Amino acid sequence: FKDMKNRPAGGHGMNVLLVGTDGRDKITEEERQKYRLGGAPCHCTDTMMIVHIAANRERASVVSLPRDSYAEVPAHTDQTTGAEHGPHPIKLNAAYAEGGPQLTVRTVENMTHVKIDHYLEVDFTSFMRTVDVLGGVSICTAQPLKDSYTGLDLSVGTHTLSGGQALQYVRSRHVDGASDIGRMQRQQRFLAALIERATSSGVLLNPMKFRDVTRAVLGSVRADQGFGTDELLDLGRAMRNFSPSSSEFTTVPIGQMAYMAKGIGSTLKWDDNKAAALFQSLRDDKPLAPPHKAAHAKTVRVEVAPQQIQVQVENGTPTDGLGKRMDGALAATGFRTTG
């Protein structure tokens, strides 16, 4: 993206645009049937998140961008037809189909005014391989999750999901009536669990293990040229003090759920003011939500007469008679002692 012009000013920390596409070229026939992946890909983005890693590498802030968000793409050349297009409105996930990663980054930067430092694209195959390399990811479900479209079928409780099962989990839209919003929430929960898995298993602390995972991941995902194995290894070393509890997740605030756009249909219109404040926090390298100050409870003084308290004194020192003297002192002030 170094050749891109008119970009936002860089801030503190690192911003990674994490994109999940529906690419499935390397899926085996067995996987297609088992995980219900037989449909034709639309070559668009199913998932889009800005992952902000703080300058001190001790906090990660993740903002989900709904795929049906109303967006306006800048002028560009269609990567499929070669046709020149002026600026026009689209749903956010269509930017990838029209202009690939570069147009996707340009569109997100125009909407958020956040400079994207790196781009990471995960398709169905690379997603499954990444989860499997980590040995699966544990998810706790408070209610049964069943989706006949993806084949997801999880009972209440904790499950260690394989790559294929994890893909079912993050793709499912028909389990709770919340459609895309519910799916984004599950994707965020899964990413939190993935971070927990990577940190608790010692991946970040073991250079050899982290290198193996990094090579496996980068061997199956699409990343910008400046985000290779060495850069990820440096990032992993810098994040050795990172704690999963310092991760924070949110979705860009929505102002209108069914914003009708000519030629596009129903879209999600962002709340301009709230979204601007959210992205300003990313630019300023600040937490998305201010830390809650614990309310100091007022000390309540309770009067209790010494005569109501019975005390037994034991001498645990080598000084003879100290316990007896302490017993007498307490008795003199009114405490009931055992003598």
mmCIF file of C-alpha atoms in Angstrom:
data_model
loop_
_atom_site.group_PDB
_atom_site.id
_atom_site.type_symbol
_atom_site.label_atom_id
_atom_site.label_comp_id
_atom_site.label_asym_id
_atom_site.label_seq_id
_atom_site.Cartn_x
_atom_site.Cartn_y
_atom_site.Cartn_z
ATOM 1 C CA PHE A 1 0.000 0.000 0.000
ATOM 2 C CA LYS A 2 3.051 2.258 -0.095
ATOM 3 C CA ASP A 3 2.043 3.694 -3.476
ATOM 4 C CA MET A 4 -1.439 4.702 -2.313
ATOM 5 C CA LYS A 5 -2.026 8.447 -2.116
ATOM 6 C CA ASN A 6 -4.206 10.702 0.036
ATOM 7 C CA ARG A 7 -4.007 8.403 3.039
ATOM 8 C CA PRO A 8 -4.778 9.332 6.666
ATOM 9 C CA ALA A 9 -1.903 10.381 8.879
ATOM 10 C CA GLY A 10 -0.336 7.559 10.839
ATOM 11 C CA GLY A 11 -0.985 7.372 14.558
ATOM 12 C CA HIS A 12 0.505 5.480 17.461
ATOM 13 C CA GLY A 13 0.336 1.706 17.581
ATOM 14 C CA MET A 14 -0.369 -0.665 14.695
ATOM 15 C CA ASN A 15 -3.599 -1.057 12.710
ATOM 16 C CA VAL A 16 -4.231 -4.332 10.896
ATOM 17 C CA LEU A 17 -7.221 -4.787 8.600
ATOM 18 C CA LEU A 18 -8.306 -8.396 9.119
ATOM 19 C CA VAL A 19 -10.486 -9.606 6.259
ATOM 20 C CA GLY A 20 -12.280 -12.923 5.961
ATOM 21 C CA THR A 21 -13.310 -13.927 2.437
ATOM 22 C CA ASP A 22 -15.444 -16.811 1.208
ATOM 23 C CA GLY A 23 -12.634 -18.245 -0.948
ATOM 24 C CA ARG A 24 -12.716 -22.058 -0.897
ATOM 25 C CA ASP A 25 -10.516 -23.156 -3.808
ATOM 26 C CA LYS A 26 -8.392 -25.536 -1.714
ATOM 27 C CA ILE A 27 -11.244 -27.115 0.245
ATOM 28 C CA THR A 28 -11.433 -30.891 -0.203
ATOM 29 C CA GLU A 29 -14.652 -32.513 -1.363
ATOM 30 C CA GLU A 30 -14.990 -34.215 2.012
ATOM 31 C CA GLU A 31 -14.707 -30.851 3.790
ATOM 32 C CA ARG A 32 -17.229 -29.279 1.409
ATOM 33 C CA GLN A 33 -19.828 -31.861 2.340
ATOM 34 C CA LYS A 34 -19.023 -32.128 6.041
ATOM 35 C CA TYR A 35 -19.042 -28.382 6.706
ATOM 36 C CA ARG A 36 -21.673 -27.363 4.104
ATOM 37 C CA LEU A 37 -19.256 -25.382 1.895
ATOM 38 C CA GLY A 38 -20.675 -26.314 -1.482
ATOM 39 C CA GLY A 39 -22.048 -22.914 -2.499
ATOM 40 C CA ALA A 40 -20.378 -20.724 -5.096
ATOM 41 C CA PRO A 41 -18.157 -17.993 -3.592
ATOM 42 C CA CYS A 42 -19.118 -14.378 -4.191
ATOM 43 C CA HIS A 43 -15.457 -13.278 -3.988
ATOM 44 C CA CYS A 44 -16.388 -10.723 -1.366
ATOM 45 C CA THR A 45 -15.607 -10.184 2.296
ATOM 46 C CA ASP A 46 -17.689 -12.028 4.876
ATOM 47 C CA THR A 47 -15.820 -10.472 7.786
ATOM 48 C CA MET A 48 -13.905 -7.252 8.283
ATOM 49 C CA MET A 49 -12.215 -6.041 11.467
ATOM 50 C CA ILE A 50 -9.716 -3.358 12.365
ATOM 51 C CA VAL A 51 -7.294 -4.796 14.913
ATOM 52 C CA HIS A 52 -5.412 -2.026 16.725
ATOM 53 C CA ILE A 53 -2.345 -3.128 18.691
ATOM 54 C CA ALA A 54 -1.250 -0.490 21.191
ATOM 55 C CA ALA A 55 2.189 1.087 20.917
ATOM 56 C CA ASN A 56 3.236 -0.630 24.168
ATOM 57 C CA ARG A 57 1.998 -3.956 22.706
ATOM 58 C CA GLU A 58 -0.051 -4.642 25.849
ATOM 59 C CA ARG A 59 -3.561 -3.972 24.494
ATOM 60 C CA ALA A 60 -5.510 -5.042 21.416
ATOM 61 C CA SER A 61 -8.670 -3.213 20.335
ATOM 62 C CA VAL A 62 -10.862 -4.908 17.737
ATOM 63 C CA VAL A 63 -13.600 -3.071 15.823
ATOM 64 C CA SER A 64 -15.933 -5.095 13.597
ATOM 65 C CA LEU A 65 -17.166 -3.421 10.415
ATOM 66 C CA PRO A 66 -20.490 -4.940 9.259
ATOM 67 C CA ARG A 67 -20.292 -6.267 5.718
ATOM 68 C CA ASP A 68 -23.590 -4.569 4.771
ATOM 69 C CA SER A 69 -22.375 -1.142 5.891
ATOM 70 C CA TYR A 70 -23.239 1.702 3.532
ATOM 71 C CA ALA A 71 -19.971 2.808 1.940
ATOM 72 C CA GLU A 72 -18.706 4.990 -0.872
ATOM 73 C CA VAL A 73 -15.723 3.670 -2.810
ATOM 74 C CA PRO A 74 -13.231 6.101 -4.335
ATOM 75 C CA ALA A 75 -12.502 6.196 -8.062
ATOM 76 C CA HIS A 76 -10.751 3.023 -9.197
ATOM 77 C CA THR A 77 -10.205 0.493 -11.977
ATOM 78 C CA ASP A 78 -12.341 -2.645 -11.787
ATOM 79 C CA GLN A 79 -9.922 -5.550 -11.324
ATOM 80 C CA THR A 80 -12.185 -7.934 -13.270
ATOM 81 C CA THR A 81 -13.283 -5.872 -16.270
ATOM 82 C CA GLY A 82 -10.622 -3.161 -16.354
ATOM 83 C CA ALA A 83 -13.356 -0.527 -16.513
ATOM 84 C CA GLU A 84 -12.774 2.863 -14.900
ATOM 85 C CA HIS A 85 -15.241 3.747 -12.136
ATOM 86 C CA GLY A 86 -15.850 7.036 -10.408
ATOM 87 C CA PRO A 87 -16.785 7.259 -6.731
ATOM 88 C CA HIS A 88 -20.069 5.480 -6.020
ATOM 89 C CA PRO A 89 -22.038 3.928 -3.147
ATOM 90 C CA ILE A 90 -21.822 0.199 -2.369
ATOM 91 C CA LYS A 91 -22.122 -2.216 0.501
ATOM 92 C CA LEU A 92 -18.750 -2.400 2.216
ATOM 93 C CA ASN A 93 -18.134 -6.058 1.382
ATOM 94 C CA ALA A 94 -18.421 -5.313 -2.366
ATOM 95 C CA ALA A 95 -15.247 -3.198 -2.343
ATOM 96 C CA TYR A 96 -13.161 -6.374 -2.401
ATOM 97 C CA ALA A 97 -14.971 -7.759 -5.456
ATOM 98 C CA GLU A 98 -14.496 -4.482 -7.358
ATOM 99 C CA GLY A 99 -10.905 -3.691 -6.473
ATOM 100 C CA GLY A 100 -9.385 -6.342 -4.236
ATOM 101 C CA PRO A 101 -7.373 -5.582 -1.096
ATOM 102 C CA GLN A 102 -6.188 -2.160 -2.236
ATOM 103 C CA LEU A 103 -9.677 -0.775 -2.850
ATOM 104 C CA THR A 104 -10.864 -2.384 0.384
ATOM 105 C CA VAL A 105 -8.123 -0.611 2.341
ATOM 106 C CA ARG A 106 -8.776 2.709 0.583
ATOM 107 C CA THR A 107 -12.500 2.463 1.305
ATOM 108 C CA VAL A 108 -11.984 1.621 4.982
ATOM 109 C CA GLU A 109 -9.462 4.435 5.387
ATOM 110 C CA ASN A 110 -11.870 6.914 3.763
ATOM 111 C CA MET A 111 -14.665 5.850 6.112
ATOM 112 C CA THR A 112 -12.661 5.697 9.339
ATOM 113 C CA HIS A 113 -9.750 8.115 8.770
ATOM 114 C CA VAL A 114 -7.594 5.422 10.383
ATOM 115 C CA LYS A 115 -4.397 4.535 8.522
ATOM 116 C CA ILE A 116 -4.145 0.793 7.873
ATOM 117 C CA ASP A 117 -0.577 -0.385 8.450
ATOM 118 C CA HIS A 118 -1.030 -4.022 7.458
ATOM 119 C CA TYR A 119 -3.540 -6.228 5.670
ATOM 120 C CA LEU A 120 -4.295 -9.853 6.547
ATOM 121 C CA GLU A 121 -6.739 -11.879 4.448
ATOM 122 C CA VAL A 122 -8.077 -15.245 5.574
ATOM 123 C CA ASP A 123 -10.200 -17.536 3.391
ATOM 124 C CA PHE A 124 -12.010 -20.717 4.424
ATOM 125 C CA THR A 125 -8.967 -22.936 3.941
ATOM 126 C CA SER A 126 -6.458 -20.746 5.770
ATOM 127 C CA PHE A 127 -8.894 -20.194 8.629
ATOM 128 C CA MET A 128 -9.289 -23.928 9.213
ATOM 129 C CA ARG A 129 -5.551 -24.575 8.913
ATOM 130 C CA THR A 130 -4.718 -21.823 11.412
ATOM 131 C CA VAL A 131 -7.120 -23.202 14.028
ATOM 132 C CA ASP A 132 -5.802 -26.727 13.526
ATOM 133 C CA VAL A 133 -2.165 -25.586 13.874
ATOM 134 C CA LEU A 134 -3.052 -24.187 17.305
ATOM 135 C CA GLY A 135 -4.634 -27.497 18.296
ATOM 136 C CA GLY A 136 -8.212 -26.231 18.233
ATOM 137 C CA VAL A 137 -9.948 -23.405 20.096
ATOM 138 C CA SER A 138 -12.252 -23.745 23.110
ATOM 139 C CA ILE A 139 -15.655 -22.070 23.017
ATOM 140 C CA CYS A 140 -18.228 -22.025 25.817
ATOM 141 C CA THR A 141 -21.881 -21.847 24.751
ATOM 142 C CA ALA A 142 -24.618 -20.792 27.168
ATOM 143 C CA GLN A 143 -27.350 -22.169 24.918
ATOM 144 C CA PRO A 144 -27.556 -24.792 22.163
ATOM 145 C CA LEU A 145 -26.356 -23.494 18.793
ATOM 146 C CA LYS A 146 -27.776 -25.171 15.721
ATOM 147 C CA ASP A 147 -27.748 -23.903 12.140
ATOM 148 C CA SER A 148 -29.020 -26.123 9.354
ATOM 149 C CA TYR A 149 -27.320 -23.913 6.746
ATOM 150 C CA THR A 150 -23.768 -24.445 8.042
ATOM 151 C CA GLY A 151 -24.329 -27.708 9.908
ATOM 152 C CA LEU A 152 -23.329 -26.158 13.239
ATOM 153 C CA ASP A 153 -24.651 -28.230 16.140
ATOM 154 C CA LEU A 154 -23.254 -27.416 19.594
ATOM 155 C CA SER A 155 -24.828 -28.340 22.905
ATOM 156 C CA VAL A 156 -24.575 -26.191 26.021
ATOM 157 C CA GLY A 157 -21.086 -26.285 27.512
ATOM 158 C CA THR A 158 -17.449 -26.001 26.497
ATOM 159 C CA HIS A 159 -16.274 -27.379 23.162
ATOM 160 C CA THR A 160 -12.819 -27.539 21.599
ATOM 161 C CA LEU A 161 -13.504 -26.719 17.965
ATOM 162 C CA SER A 162 -11.411 -28.040 15.106
ATOM 163 C CA GLY A 163 -10.778 -25.826 12.100
ATOM 164 C CA GLY A 164 -13.900 -27.000 10.272
ATOM 165 C CA GLN A 165 -16.141 -26.690 13.320
ATOM 166 C CA ALA A 166 -14.715 -23.241 14.050
ATOM 167 C CA LEU A 167 -15.566 -22.173 10.502
ATOM 168 C CA GLN A 168 -19.151 -23.322 11.041
ATOM 169 C CA TYR A 169 -19.267 -21.318 14.269
ATOM 170 C CA VAL A 170 -18.085 -18.017 12.797
ATOM 171 C CA ARG A 171 -20.181 -18.366 9.614
ATOM 172 C CA SER A 172 -23.520 -19.219 11.215
ATOM 173 C CA ARG A 173 -26.244 -16.587 10.875
ATOM 174 C CA HIS A 174 -29.358 -18.612 11.665
ATOM 175 C CA VAL A 175 -28.946 -19.613 15.303
ATOM 176 C CA ASP A 176 -30.381 -16.723 17.335
ATOM 177 C CA GLY A 177 -32.407 -14.448 15.050
ATOM 178 C CA ALA A 178 -29.725 -11.740 15.198
ATOM 179 C CA SER A 179 -28.360 -12.560 11.721
ATOM 180 C CA ASP A 180 -25.189 -10.602 10.873
ATOM 181 C CA ILE A 181 -25.001 -8.769 14.211
ATOM 182 C CA GLY A 182 -25.169 -12.055 16.114
ATOM 183 C CA ARG A 183 -22.577 -13.546 13.815
ATOM 184 C CA MET A 184 -20.192 -10.639 14.389
ATOM 185 C CA GLN A 185 -20.551 -11.109 18.139
ATOM 186 C CA ARG A 186 -19.667 -14.793 17.784
ATOM 187 C CA GLN A 187 -16.715 -13.884 15.581
ATOM 188 C CA GLN A 188 -15.474 -11.530 18.279
ATOM 189 C CA ARG A 189 -15.912 -14.203 20.950
ATOM 190 C CA PHE A 190 -14.019 -16.637 18.768
ATOM 191 C CA LEU A 191 -11.166 -14.188 18.180
ATOM 192 C CA ALA A 192 -10.942 -13.627 21.945
ATOM 193 C CA ALA A 193 -10.773 -17.408 22.442
ATOM 194 C CA LEU A 194 -8.124 -17.651 19.714
ATOM 195 C CA ILE A 195 -6.016 -15.030 21.504
ATOM 196 C CA GLU A 196 -6.501 -16.913 24.766
ATOM 197 C CA ARG A 197 -5.366 -20.131 23.089
ATOM 198 C CA ALA A 198 -2.272 -18.537 21.548
ATOM 199 C CA THR A 199 -1.189 -16.933 24.822
ATOM 200 C CA SER A 200 -2.093 -19.711 27.260
ATOM 201 C CA SER A 201 -0.333 -22.350 25.153
ATOM 202 C CA GLY A 202 2.902 -20.377 25.328
ATOM 203 C CA VAL A 203 3.057 -19.654 21.603
ATOM 204 C CA LEU A 204 4.113 -16.031 22.138
ATOM 205 C CA LEU A 205 6.771 -17.026 24.671
ATOM 206 C CA ASN A 206 8.314 -19.873 22.690
ATOM 207 C CA PRO A 207 10.252 -18.483 19.689
ATOM 208 C CA MET A 208 10.477 -21.836 17.918
ATOM 209 C CA LYS A 209 6.802 -22.641 18.412
ATOM 210 C CA PHE A 210 5.765 -19.145 17.376
ATOM 211 C CA ARG A 211 7.913 -19.407 14.233
ATOM 212 C CA ASP A 212 6.240 -22.715 13.331
ATOM 213 C CA VAL A 213 2.766 -21.239 13.825
ATOM 214 C CA THR A 214 3.719 -18.079 11.931
ATOM 215 C CA ARG A 215 5.029 -20.021 8.961
ATOM 216 C CA ALA A 216 1.921 -22.202 8.889
ATOM 217 C CA VAL A 217 -0.361 -19.170 9.074
ATOM 218 C CA LEU A 218 1.495 -17.069 6.499
ATOM 219 C CA GLY A 219 1.726 -20.081 4.243
ATOM 220 C CA SER A 220 -2.045 -20.125 3.950
ATOM 221 C CA VAL A 221 -3.159 -16.504 4.363
ATOM 222 C CA ARG A 222 -2.697 -13.426 2.204
ATOM 223 C CA ALA A 223 -0.734 -10.569 3.748
ATOM 224 C CA ASP A 224 0.840 -7.355 2.517
ATOM 225 C CA GLN A 225 4.525 -7.494 1.596
ATOM 226 C CA GLY A 226 5.602 -5.755 4.791
ATOM 227 C CA PHE A 227 3.906 -8.292 7.049
ATOM 228 C CA GLY A 228 5.998 -11.418 6.716
ATOM 229 C CA THR A 229 7.447 -13.996 9.092
ATOM 230 C CA ASP A 230 10.163 -11.713 10.491
ATOM 231 C CA GLU A 231 7.677 -8.912 11.186
ATOM 232 C CA LEU A 232 5.293 -11.286 12.935
ATOM 233 C CA LEU A 233 8.145 -12.737 14.994
ATOM 234 C CA ASP A 234 9.143 -9.227 16.072
ATOM 235 C CA LEU A 235 5.525 -8.497 16.959
ATOM 236 C CA GLY A 236 5.255 -11.735 18.939
ATOM 237 C CA ARG A 237 8.377 -10.889 20.943
ATOM 238 C CA ALA A 238 7.079 -7.392 21.630
ATOM 239 C CA MET A 239 3.761 -8.829 22.858
ATOM 240 C CA ARG A 240 5.294 -11.277 25.334
ATOM 241 C CA ASN A 241 3.620 -9.360 28.201
ATOM 242 C CA PHE A 242 0.275 -9.276 26.415
ATOM 243 C CA SER A 243 -2.703 -10.597 28.386
ATOM 244 C CA PRO A 244 -5.993 -11.750 26.813
ATOM 245 C CA SER A 245 -7.821 -9.740 29.475
ATOM 246 C CA SER A 246 -6.454 -6.565 27.880
ATOM 247 C CA SER A 247 -8.272 -7.278 24.612
ATOM 248 C CA GLU A 248 -11.384 -5.247 23.870
ATOM 249 C CA PHE A 249 -14.016 -5.812 21.206
ATOM 250 C CA THR A 250 -16.756 -3.661 19.746
ATOM 251 C CA THR A 251 -18.762 -3.077 16.569
ATOM 252 C CA VAL A 252 -18.934 0.259 14.810
ATOM 253 C CA PRO A 253 -22.060 2.089 16.095
ATOM 254 C CA ILE A 254 -25.047 1.801 13.761
ATOM 255 C CA GLY A 255 -27.360 4.772 13.326
ATOM 256 C CA GLN A 256 -29.884 3.202 10.941
ATOM 257 C CA MET A 257 -30.432 -0.530 10.549
ATOM 258 C CA ALA A 258 -32.243 -0.518 7.201
ATOM 259 C CA TYR A 259 -30.881 2.440 5.269
ATOM 260 C CA MET A 260 -32.160 2.152 1.700
ATOM 261 C CA ALA A 261 -29.637 3.093 -0.970
ATOM 262 C CA LYS A 262 -30.557 3.320 -4.643
ATOM 263 C CA GLY A 263 -29.222 0.392 -6.610
ATOM 264 C CA ILE A 264 -27.920 -1.320 -3.472
ATOM 265 C CA GLY A 265 -30.914 -2.050 -1.296
ATOM 266 C CA SER A 266 -30.991 -2.211 2.478
ATOM 267 C CA THR A 267 -27.732 -1.249 4.189
ATOM 268 C CA LEU A 268 -26.445 -0.413 7.663
ATOM 269 C CA LYS A 269 -25.755 3.297 8.123
ATOM 270 C CA TRP A 270 -23.139 4.142 10.707
ATOM 271 C CA ASP A 271 -23.817 6.653 13.468
ATOM 272 C CA ASP A 272 -21.463 9.375 12.238
ATOM 273 C CA ASN A 273 -20.772 11.043 15.582
ATOM 274 C CA LYS A 274 -20.307 7.873 17.628
ATOM 275 C CA ALA A 275 -18.251 6.214 14.910
ATOM 276 C CA ALA A 276 -16.005 9.283 14.659
ATOM 277 C CA ALA A 277 -15.362 9.182 18.415
ATOM 278 C CA LEU A 278 -14.587 5.464 18.248
ATOM 279 C CA PHE A 279 -12.041 5.812 15.455
ATOM 280 C CA GLN A 280 -10.494 8.846 17.155
ATOM 281 C CA SER A 281 -9.692 6.539 20.082
ATOM 282 C CA LEU A 282 -7.861 4.212 17.699
ATOM 283 C CA ARG A 283 -5.900 7.090 16.194
ATOM 284 C CA ASP A 284 -4.981 8.330 19.672
ATOM 285 C CA ASP A 285 -4.005 4.819 20.828
ATOM 286 C CA LYS A 286 -6.516 4.974 23.667
ATOM 287 C CA PRO A 287 -8.804 2.235 25.052
ATOM 288 C CA LEU A 288 -12.199 2.104 23.364
ATOM 289 C CA ALA A 289 -13.927 2.498 26.716
ATOM 290 C CA PRO A 290 -12.499 4.580 29.576
ATOM 291 C CA PRO A 291 -11.472 2.514 32.603
ATOM 292 C CA HIS A 292 -14.169 2.252 35.209
ATOM 293 C CA LYS A 293 -13.225 3.824 38.484
ATOM 294 C CA ALA A 294 -14.189 1.577 41.335
ATOM 295 C CA ALA A 295 -16.602 3.299 43.647
ATOM 296 C CA HIS A 296 -15.093 3.520 47.111
ATOM 297 C CA ALA A 297 -17.625 2.248 49.574
ATOM 298 C CA LYS A 298 -17.966 4.405 52.651
ATOM 299 C CA THR A 299 -16.633 2.751 55.777
ATOM 300 C CA VAL A 300 -19.447 1.963 58.161
ATOM 301 C CA ARG A 301 -18.415 2.034 61.780
ATOM 302 C CA VAL A 302 -20.117 -0.614 63.886
ATOM 303 C CA GLU A 303 -20.002 -0.221 67.651
ATOM 304 C CA VAL A 304 -19.508 -3.522 69.466
ATOM 305 C CA ALA A 305 -19.052 -3.684 73.225
ATOM 306 C CA PRO A 306 -15.809 -5.513 74.227
ATOM 307 C CA GLN A 307 -17.838 -7.643 76.622
ATOM 308 C CA GLN A 308 -19.531 -9.238 73.598
ATOM 309 C CA ILE A 309 -16.226 -10.493 72.188
ATOM 310 C CA GLN A 310 -14.438 -13.555 73.511
ATOM 311 C CA VAL A 311 -10.681 -13.736 72.925
ATOM 312 C CA GLN A 312 -8.227 -16.598 73.309
ATOM 313 C CA VAL A 313 -4.554 -15.600 73.379
ATOM 314 C CA GLU A 314 -1.823 -18.034 72.293
ATOM 315 C CA ASN A 315 1.863 -17.207 72.782
ATOM 316 C CA GLY A 316 3.731 -18.044 69.596
ATOM 317 C CA THR A 317 6.948 -16.328 70.661
ATOM 318 C CA PRO A 318 9.922 -17.638 72.675
ATOM 319 C CA THR A 319 9.209 -15.027 75.396
ATOM 320 C CA ASP A 320 7.736 -16.697 78.466
ATOM 321 C CA GLY A 321 4.723 -15.009 80.022
ATOM 322 C CA LEU A 322 3.979 -12.739 77.046
ATOM 323 C CA GLY A 323 0.665 -14.434 76.333
ATOM 324 C CA LYS A 324 -0.466 -14.088 79.936
ATOM 325 C CA ARG A 325 0.384 -10.387 80.001
ATOM 326 C CA MET A 326 -1.525 -9.788 76.739
ATOM 327 C CA ASP A 327 -4.481 -11.739 78.098
ATOM 328 C CA GLY A 328 -4.548 -9.524 81.164
ATOM 329 C CA ALA A 329 -4.337 -6.340 79.096
ATOM 330 C CA LEU A 330 -7.289 -7.355 76.949
ATOM 331 C CA ALA A 331 -9.321 -8.385 79.996
ATOM 332 C CA ALA A 332 -8.607 -5.006 81.576
ATOM 333 C CA THR A 333 -10.242 -3.226 78.621
ATOM 334 C CA GLY A 334 -13.376 -5.348 78.921
ATOM 335 C CA PHE A 335 -12.788 -8.261 76.518
ATOM 336 C CA ARG A 336 -13.821 -11.709 77.705
ATOM 337 C CA THR A 337 -10.674 -13.805 77.679
ATOM 338 C CA THR A 338 -10.214 -17.509 78.216
ATOM 339 C CA GLY A 339 -7.373 -16.975 80.644
#
